[in-house]
CSV table of N, CA, C and O in Angstrom, one decimal:
chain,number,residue,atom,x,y,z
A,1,UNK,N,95.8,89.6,98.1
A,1,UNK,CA,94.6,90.2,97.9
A,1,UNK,C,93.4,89.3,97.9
A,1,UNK,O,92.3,89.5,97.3
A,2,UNK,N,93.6,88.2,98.8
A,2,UNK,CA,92.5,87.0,98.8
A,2,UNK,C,92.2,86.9,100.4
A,2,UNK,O,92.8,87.4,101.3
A,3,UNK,N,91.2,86.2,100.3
A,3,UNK,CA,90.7,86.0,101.7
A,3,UNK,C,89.5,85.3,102.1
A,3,UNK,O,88.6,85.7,101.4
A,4,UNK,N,89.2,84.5,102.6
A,4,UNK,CA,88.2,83.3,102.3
A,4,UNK,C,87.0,83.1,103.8
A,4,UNK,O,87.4,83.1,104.9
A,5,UNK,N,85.9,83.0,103.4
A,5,UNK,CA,84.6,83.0,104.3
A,5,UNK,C,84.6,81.7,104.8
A,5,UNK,O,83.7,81.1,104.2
A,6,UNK,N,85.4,80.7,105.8
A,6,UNK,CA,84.7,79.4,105.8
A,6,UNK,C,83.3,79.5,105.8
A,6,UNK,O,82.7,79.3,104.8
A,7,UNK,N,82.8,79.6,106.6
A,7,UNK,CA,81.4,79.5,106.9
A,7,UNK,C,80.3,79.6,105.6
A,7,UNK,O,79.1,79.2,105.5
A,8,UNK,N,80.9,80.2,104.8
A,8,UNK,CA,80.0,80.3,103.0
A,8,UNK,C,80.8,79.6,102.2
A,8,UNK,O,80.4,79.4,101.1
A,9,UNK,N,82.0,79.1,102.6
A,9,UNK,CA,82.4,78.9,100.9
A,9,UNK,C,82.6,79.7,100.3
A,9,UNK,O,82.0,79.5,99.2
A,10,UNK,N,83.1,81.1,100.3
A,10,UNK,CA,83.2,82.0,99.3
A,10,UNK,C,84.3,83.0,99.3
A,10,UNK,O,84.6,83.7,100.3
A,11,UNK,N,84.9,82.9,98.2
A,11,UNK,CA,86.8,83.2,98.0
A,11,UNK,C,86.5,85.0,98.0
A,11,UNK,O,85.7,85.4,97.3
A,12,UNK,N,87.0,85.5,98.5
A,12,UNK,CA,86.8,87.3,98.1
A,12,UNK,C,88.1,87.8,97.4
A,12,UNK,O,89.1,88.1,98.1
A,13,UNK,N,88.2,87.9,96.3
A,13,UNK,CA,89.3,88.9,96.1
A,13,UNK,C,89.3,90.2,95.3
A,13,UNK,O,88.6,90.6,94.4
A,14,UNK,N,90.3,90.6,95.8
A,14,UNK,CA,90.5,92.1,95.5
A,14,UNK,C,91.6,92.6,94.0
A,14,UNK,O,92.8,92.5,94.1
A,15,UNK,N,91.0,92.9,93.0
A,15,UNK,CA,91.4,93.0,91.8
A,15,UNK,C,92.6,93.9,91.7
A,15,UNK,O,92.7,94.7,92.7
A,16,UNK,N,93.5,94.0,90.8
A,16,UNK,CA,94.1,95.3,90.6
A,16,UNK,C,94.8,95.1,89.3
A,16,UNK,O,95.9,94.5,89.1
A,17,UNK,N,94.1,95.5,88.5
A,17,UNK,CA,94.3,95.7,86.6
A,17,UNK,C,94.8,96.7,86.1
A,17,UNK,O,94.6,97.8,86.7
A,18,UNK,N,95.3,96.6,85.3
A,18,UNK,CA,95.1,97.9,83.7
A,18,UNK,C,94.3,97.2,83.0
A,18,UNK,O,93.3,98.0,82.7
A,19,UNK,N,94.2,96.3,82.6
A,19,UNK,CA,93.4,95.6,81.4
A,19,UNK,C,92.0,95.4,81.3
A,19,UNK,O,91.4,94.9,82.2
A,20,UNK,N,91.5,95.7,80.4
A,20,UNK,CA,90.2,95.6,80.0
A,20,UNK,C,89.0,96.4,80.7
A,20,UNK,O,87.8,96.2,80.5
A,21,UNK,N,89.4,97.6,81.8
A,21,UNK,CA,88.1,98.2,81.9
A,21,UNK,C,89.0,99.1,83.0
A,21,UNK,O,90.1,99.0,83.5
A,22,UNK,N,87.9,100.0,83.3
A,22,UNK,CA,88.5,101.4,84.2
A,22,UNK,C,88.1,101.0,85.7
A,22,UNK,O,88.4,102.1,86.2
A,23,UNK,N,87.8,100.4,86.4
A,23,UNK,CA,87.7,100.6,88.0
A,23,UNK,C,87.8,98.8,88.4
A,23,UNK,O,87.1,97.8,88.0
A,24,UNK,N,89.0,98.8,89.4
A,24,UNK,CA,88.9,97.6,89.7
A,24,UNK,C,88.0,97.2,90.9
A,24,UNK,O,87.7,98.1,91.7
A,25,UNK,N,87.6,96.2,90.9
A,25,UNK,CA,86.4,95.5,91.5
A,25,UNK,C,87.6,94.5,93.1
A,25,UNK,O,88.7,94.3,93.5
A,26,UNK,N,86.2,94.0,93.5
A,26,UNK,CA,86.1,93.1,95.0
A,26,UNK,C,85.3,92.3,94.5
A,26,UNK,O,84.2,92.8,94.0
A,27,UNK,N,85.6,90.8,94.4
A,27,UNK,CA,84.5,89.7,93.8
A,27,UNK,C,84.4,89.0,94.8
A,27,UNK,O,85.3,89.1,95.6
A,28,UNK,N,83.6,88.3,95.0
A,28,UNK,CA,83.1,87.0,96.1
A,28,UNK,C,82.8,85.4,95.0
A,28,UNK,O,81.9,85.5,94.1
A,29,UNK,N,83.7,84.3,95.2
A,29,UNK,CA,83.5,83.1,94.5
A,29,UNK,C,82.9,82.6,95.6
A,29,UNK,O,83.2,82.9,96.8
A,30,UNK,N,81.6,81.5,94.8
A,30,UNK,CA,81.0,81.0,95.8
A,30,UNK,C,81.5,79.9,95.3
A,30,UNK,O,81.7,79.8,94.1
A,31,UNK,N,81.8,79.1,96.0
A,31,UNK,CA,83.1,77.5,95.7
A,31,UNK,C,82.1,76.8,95.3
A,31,UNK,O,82.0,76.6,94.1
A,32,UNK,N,81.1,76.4,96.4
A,32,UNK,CA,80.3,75.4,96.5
A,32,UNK,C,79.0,75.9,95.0
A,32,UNK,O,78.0,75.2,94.9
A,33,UNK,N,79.1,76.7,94.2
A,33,UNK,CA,77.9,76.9,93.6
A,33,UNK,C,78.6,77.5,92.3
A,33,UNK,O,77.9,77.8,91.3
A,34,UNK,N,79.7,77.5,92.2
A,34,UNK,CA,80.7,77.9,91.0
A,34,UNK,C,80.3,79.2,90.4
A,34,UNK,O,80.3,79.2,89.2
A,35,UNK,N,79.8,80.5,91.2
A,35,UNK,CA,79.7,81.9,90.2
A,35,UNK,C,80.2,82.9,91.9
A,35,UNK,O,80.3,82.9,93.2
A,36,UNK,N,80.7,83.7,90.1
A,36,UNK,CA,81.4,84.9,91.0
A,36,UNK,C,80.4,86.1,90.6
A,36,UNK,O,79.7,86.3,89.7
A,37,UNK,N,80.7,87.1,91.9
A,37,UNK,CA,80.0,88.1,91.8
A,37,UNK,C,80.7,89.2,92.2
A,37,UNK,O,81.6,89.2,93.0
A,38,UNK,N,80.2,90.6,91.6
A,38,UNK,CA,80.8,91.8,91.8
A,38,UNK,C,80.1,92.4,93.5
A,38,UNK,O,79.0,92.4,93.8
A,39,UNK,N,81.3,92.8,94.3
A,39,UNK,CA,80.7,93.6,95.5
A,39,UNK,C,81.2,94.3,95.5
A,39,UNK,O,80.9,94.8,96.7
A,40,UNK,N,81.8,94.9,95.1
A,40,UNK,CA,82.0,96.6,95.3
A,40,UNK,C,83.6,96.7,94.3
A,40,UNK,O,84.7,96.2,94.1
A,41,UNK,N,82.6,98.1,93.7
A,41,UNK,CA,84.4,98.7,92.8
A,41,UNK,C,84.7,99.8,93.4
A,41,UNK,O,84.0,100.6,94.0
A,42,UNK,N,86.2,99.9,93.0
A,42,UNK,CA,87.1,101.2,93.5
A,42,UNK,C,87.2,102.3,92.6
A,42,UNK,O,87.1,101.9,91.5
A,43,UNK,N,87.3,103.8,92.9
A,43,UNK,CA,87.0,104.6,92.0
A,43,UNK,C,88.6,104.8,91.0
A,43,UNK,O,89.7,104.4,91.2
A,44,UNK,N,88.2,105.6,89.8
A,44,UNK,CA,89.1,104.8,88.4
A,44,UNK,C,90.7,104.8,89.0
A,44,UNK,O,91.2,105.7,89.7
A,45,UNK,N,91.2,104.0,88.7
A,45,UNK,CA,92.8,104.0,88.7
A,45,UNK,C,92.9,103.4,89.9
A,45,UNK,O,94.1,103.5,90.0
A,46,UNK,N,92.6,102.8,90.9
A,46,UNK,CA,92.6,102.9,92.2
A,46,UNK,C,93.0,101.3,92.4
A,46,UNK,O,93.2,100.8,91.3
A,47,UNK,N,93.2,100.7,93.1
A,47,UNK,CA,94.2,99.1,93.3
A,47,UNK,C,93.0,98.8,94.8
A,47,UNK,O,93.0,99.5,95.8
A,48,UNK,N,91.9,97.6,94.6
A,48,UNK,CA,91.5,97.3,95.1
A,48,UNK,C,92.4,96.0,96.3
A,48,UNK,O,93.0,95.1,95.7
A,49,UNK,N,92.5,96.1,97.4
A,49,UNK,CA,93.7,95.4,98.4
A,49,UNK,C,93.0,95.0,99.5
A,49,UNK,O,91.8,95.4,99.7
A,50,UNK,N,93.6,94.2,100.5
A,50,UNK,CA,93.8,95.1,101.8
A,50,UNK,C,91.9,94.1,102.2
A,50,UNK,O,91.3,94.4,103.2
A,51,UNK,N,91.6,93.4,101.7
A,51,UNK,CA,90.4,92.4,101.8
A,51,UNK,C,90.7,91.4,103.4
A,51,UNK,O,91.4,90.4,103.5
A,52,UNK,N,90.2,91.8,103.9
A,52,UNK,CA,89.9,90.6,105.2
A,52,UNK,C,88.7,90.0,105.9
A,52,UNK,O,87.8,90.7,106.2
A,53,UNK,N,88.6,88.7,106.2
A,53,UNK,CA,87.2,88.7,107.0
A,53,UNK,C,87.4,88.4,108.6
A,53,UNK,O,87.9,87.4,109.0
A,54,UNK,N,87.0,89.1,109.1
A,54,UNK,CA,86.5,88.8,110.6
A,54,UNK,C,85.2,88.1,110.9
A,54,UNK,O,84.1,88.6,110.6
A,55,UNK,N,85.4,86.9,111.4
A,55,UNK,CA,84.6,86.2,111.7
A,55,UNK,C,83.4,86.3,112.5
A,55,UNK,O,82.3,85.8,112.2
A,56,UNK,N,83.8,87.2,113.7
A,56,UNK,CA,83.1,87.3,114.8
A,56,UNK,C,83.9,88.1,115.9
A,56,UNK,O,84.8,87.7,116.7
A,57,UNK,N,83.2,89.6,115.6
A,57,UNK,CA,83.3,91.0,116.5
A,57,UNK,C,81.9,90.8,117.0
A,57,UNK,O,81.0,90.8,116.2
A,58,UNK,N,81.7,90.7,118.7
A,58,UNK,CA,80.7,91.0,119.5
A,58,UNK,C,79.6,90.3,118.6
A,58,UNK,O,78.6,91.0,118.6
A,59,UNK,N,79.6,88.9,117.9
A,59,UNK,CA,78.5,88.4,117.3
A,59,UNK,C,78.1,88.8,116.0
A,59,UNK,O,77.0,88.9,115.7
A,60,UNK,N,79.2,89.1,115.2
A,60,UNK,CA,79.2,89.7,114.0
A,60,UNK,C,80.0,89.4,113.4
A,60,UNK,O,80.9,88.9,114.0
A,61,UNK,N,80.2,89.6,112.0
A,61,UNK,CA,81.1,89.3,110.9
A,61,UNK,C,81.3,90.5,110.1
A,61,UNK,O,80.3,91.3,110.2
A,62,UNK,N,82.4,90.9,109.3
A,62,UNK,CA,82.8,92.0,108.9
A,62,UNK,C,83.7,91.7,107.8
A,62,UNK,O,84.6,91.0,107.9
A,63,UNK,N,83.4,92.6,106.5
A,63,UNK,CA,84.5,91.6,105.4
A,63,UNK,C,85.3,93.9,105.6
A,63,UNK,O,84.7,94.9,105.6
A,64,UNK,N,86.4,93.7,105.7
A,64,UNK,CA,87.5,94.9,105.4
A,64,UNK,C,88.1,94.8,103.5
A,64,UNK,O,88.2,93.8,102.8
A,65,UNK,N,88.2,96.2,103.2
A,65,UNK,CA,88.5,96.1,102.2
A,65,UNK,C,89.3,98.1,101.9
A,65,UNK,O,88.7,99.1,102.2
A,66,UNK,N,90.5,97.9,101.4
A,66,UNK,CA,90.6,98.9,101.0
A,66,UNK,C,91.5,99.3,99.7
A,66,UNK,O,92.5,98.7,99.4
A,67,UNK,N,90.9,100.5,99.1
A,67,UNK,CA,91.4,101.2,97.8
A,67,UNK,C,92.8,102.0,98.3
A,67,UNK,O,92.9,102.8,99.3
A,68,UNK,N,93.8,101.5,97.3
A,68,UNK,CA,94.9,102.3,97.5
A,68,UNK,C,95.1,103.0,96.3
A,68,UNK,O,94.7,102.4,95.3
A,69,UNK,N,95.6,104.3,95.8
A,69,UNK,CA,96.2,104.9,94.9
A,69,UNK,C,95.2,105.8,93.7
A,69,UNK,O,95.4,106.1,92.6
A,70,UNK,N,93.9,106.0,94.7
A,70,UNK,CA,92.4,106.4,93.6
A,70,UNK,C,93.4,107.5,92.6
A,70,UNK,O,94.4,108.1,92.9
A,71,UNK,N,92.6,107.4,91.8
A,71,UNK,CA,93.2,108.6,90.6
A,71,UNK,C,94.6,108.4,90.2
A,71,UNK,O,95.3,109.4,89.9
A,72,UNK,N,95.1,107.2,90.4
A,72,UNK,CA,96.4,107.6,90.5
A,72,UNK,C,96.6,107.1,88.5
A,72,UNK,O,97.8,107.2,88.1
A,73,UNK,N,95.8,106.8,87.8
A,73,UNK,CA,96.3,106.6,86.2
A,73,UNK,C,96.3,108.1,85.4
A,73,UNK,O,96.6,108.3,84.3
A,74,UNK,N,95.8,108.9,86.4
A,74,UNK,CA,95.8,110.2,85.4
A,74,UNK,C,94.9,110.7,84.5
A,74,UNK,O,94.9,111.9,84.2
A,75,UNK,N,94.1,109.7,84.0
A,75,UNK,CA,92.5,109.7,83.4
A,75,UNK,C,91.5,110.3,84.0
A,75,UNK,O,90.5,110.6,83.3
A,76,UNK,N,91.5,110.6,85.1
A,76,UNK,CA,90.2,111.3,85.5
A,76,UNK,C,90.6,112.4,87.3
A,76,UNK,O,91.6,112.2,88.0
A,77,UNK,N,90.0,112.9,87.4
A,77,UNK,CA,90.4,114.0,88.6
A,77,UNK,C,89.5,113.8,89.5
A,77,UNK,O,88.4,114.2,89.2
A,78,UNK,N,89.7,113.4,90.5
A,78,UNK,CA,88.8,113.1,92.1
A,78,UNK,C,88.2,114.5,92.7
A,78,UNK,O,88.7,115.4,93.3
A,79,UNK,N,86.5,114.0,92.4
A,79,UNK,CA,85.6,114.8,93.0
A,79,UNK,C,86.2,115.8,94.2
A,79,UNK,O,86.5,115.3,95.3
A,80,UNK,N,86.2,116.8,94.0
A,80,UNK,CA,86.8,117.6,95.4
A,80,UNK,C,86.8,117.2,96.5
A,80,UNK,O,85.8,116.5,96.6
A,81,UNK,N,87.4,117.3,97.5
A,81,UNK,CA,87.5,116.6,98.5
A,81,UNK,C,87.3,115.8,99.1
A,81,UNK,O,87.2,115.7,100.3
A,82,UNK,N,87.4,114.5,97.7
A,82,UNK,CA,86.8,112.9,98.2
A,82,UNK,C,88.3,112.0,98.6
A,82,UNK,O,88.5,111.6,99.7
A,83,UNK,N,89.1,111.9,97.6
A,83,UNK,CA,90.4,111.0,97.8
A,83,UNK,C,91.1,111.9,96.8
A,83,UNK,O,90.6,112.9,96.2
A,84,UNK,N,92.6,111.4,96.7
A,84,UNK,CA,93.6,111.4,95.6
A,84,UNK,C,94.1,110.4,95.8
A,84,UNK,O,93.7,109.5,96.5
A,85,UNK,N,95.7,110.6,94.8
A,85,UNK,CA,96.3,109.2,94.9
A,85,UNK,C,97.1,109.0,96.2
A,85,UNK,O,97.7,107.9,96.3
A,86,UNK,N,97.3,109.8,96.9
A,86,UNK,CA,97.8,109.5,98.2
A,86,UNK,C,97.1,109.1,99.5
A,86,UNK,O,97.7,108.9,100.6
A,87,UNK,N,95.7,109.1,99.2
A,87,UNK,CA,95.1,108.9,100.1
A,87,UNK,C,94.2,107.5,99.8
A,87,UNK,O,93.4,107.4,98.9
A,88,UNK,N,94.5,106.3,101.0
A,88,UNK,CA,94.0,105.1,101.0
A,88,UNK,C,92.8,105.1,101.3
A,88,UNK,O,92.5,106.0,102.1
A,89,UNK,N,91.7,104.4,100.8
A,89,UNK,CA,90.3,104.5,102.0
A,89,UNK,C,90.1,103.2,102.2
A,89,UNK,O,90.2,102.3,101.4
A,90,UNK,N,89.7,103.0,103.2
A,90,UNK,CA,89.3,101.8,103.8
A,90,UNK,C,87.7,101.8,104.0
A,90,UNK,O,87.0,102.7,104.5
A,91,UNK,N,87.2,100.4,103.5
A,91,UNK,CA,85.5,100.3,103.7
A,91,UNK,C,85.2,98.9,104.7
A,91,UNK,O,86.0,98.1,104.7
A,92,UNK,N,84.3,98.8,105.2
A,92,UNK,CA,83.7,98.1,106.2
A,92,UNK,C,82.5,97.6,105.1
A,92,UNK,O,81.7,98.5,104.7
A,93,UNK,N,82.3,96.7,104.9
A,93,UNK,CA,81.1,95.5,104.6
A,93,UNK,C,80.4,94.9,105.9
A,93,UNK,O,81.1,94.3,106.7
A,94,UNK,N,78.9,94.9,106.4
A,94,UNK,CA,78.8,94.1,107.4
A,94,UNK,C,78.1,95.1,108.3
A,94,UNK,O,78.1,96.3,108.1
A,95,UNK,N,77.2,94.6,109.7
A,95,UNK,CA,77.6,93.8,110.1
A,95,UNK,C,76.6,92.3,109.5
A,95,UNK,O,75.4,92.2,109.5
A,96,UNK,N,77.5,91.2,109.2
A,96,UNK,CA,76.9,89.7,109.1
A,96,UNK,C,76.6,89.3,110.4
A,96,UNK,O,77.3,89.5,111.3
A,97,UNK,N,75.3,88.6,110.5
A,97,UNK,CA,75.7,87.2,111.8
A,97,UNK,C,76.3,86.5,111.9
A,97,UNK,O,76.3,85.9,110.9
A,98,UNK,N,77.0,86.0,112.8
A,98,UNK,CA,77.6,84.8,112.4
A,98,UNK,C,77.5,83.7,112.2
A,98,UNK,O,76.7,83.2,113.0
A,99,UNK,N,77.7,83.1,111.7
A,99,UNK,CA,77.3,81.8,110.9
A,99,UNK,C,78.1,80.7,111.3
A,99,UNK,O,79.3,80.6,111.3
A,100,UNK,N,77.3,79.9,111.6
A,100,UNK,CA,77.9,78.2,112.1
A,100,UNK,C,77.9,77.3,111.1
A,100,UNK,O,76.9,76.7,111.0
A,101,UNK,N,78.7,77.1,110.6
A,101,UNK,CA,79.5,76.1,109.5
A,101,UNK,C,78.5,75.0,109.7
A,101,UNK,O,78.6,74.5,110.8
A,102,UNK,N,77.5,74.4,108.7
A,102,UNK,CA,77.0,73.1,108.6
A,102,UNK,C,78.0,72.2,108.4
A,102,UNK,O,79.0,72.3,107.7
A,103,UNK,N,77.3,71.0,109.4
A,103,UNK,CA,78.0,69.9,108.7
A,103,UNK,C,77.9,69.3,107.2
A,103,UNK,O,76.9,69.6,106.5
A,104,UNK,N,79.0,68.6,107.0
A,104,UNK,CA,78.5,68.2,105.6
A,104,UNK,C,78.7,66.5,105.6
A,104,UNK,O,79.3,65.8,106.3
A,105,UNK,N,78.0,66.3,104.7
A,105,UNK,CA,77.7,65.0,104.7
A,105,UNK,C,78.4,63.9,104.1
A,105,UNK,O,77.9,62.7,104.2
């Protein structure tokens, strides 16, 4: 559930808890700057996965990410005809430009 930006330095991964709070998250570590940041959470019970980066589609970048198993803890009941737990969704981040790796010194 990891997956890594060369071009930023920045780790993405995709959570999947019971502990300590209701919707698991997609974080971005920025290596070079040591903080992590929340980019998108999954709706309750749901197993955040499935995180990839494409570098460069047609001059573009694209981070993939998808929720498997929404609703599936039993705590809460999915908005009518949004997901259940059988149904995966997949989300699209992007489009980035692409970015040319600086040298480093």
């Amino acid at each position: 559930n990891i997956t890594f930006i060369p071009e930023h330095d920045i780790l993405i991964v995709a959570e999947d808890t019971d502990e300590g709070h209701l919707n698991n998250a997609v974080w971005a570590y920025d290596v070079g700057r040591a903080s992590l940041t929340r980019i998108m959470t999954v709706a309750q019970g749901g197993e955040a996965s499935g995180v990839y980066w494409y570098p460069d589609i047609n001059g573009f970048g694209y981070l993939s990410a998808i929720m498997q198993h929404p609703f599936a803890d039993g705590r809460t009941k999915s908005p009518s005809g949004i997901a259940d737990a059988k149904t995966p969704v997949v989300g699209i981040i992007g489009p980035f430009p692409v970015a040319k790796r600086a040298p480093r010194n």
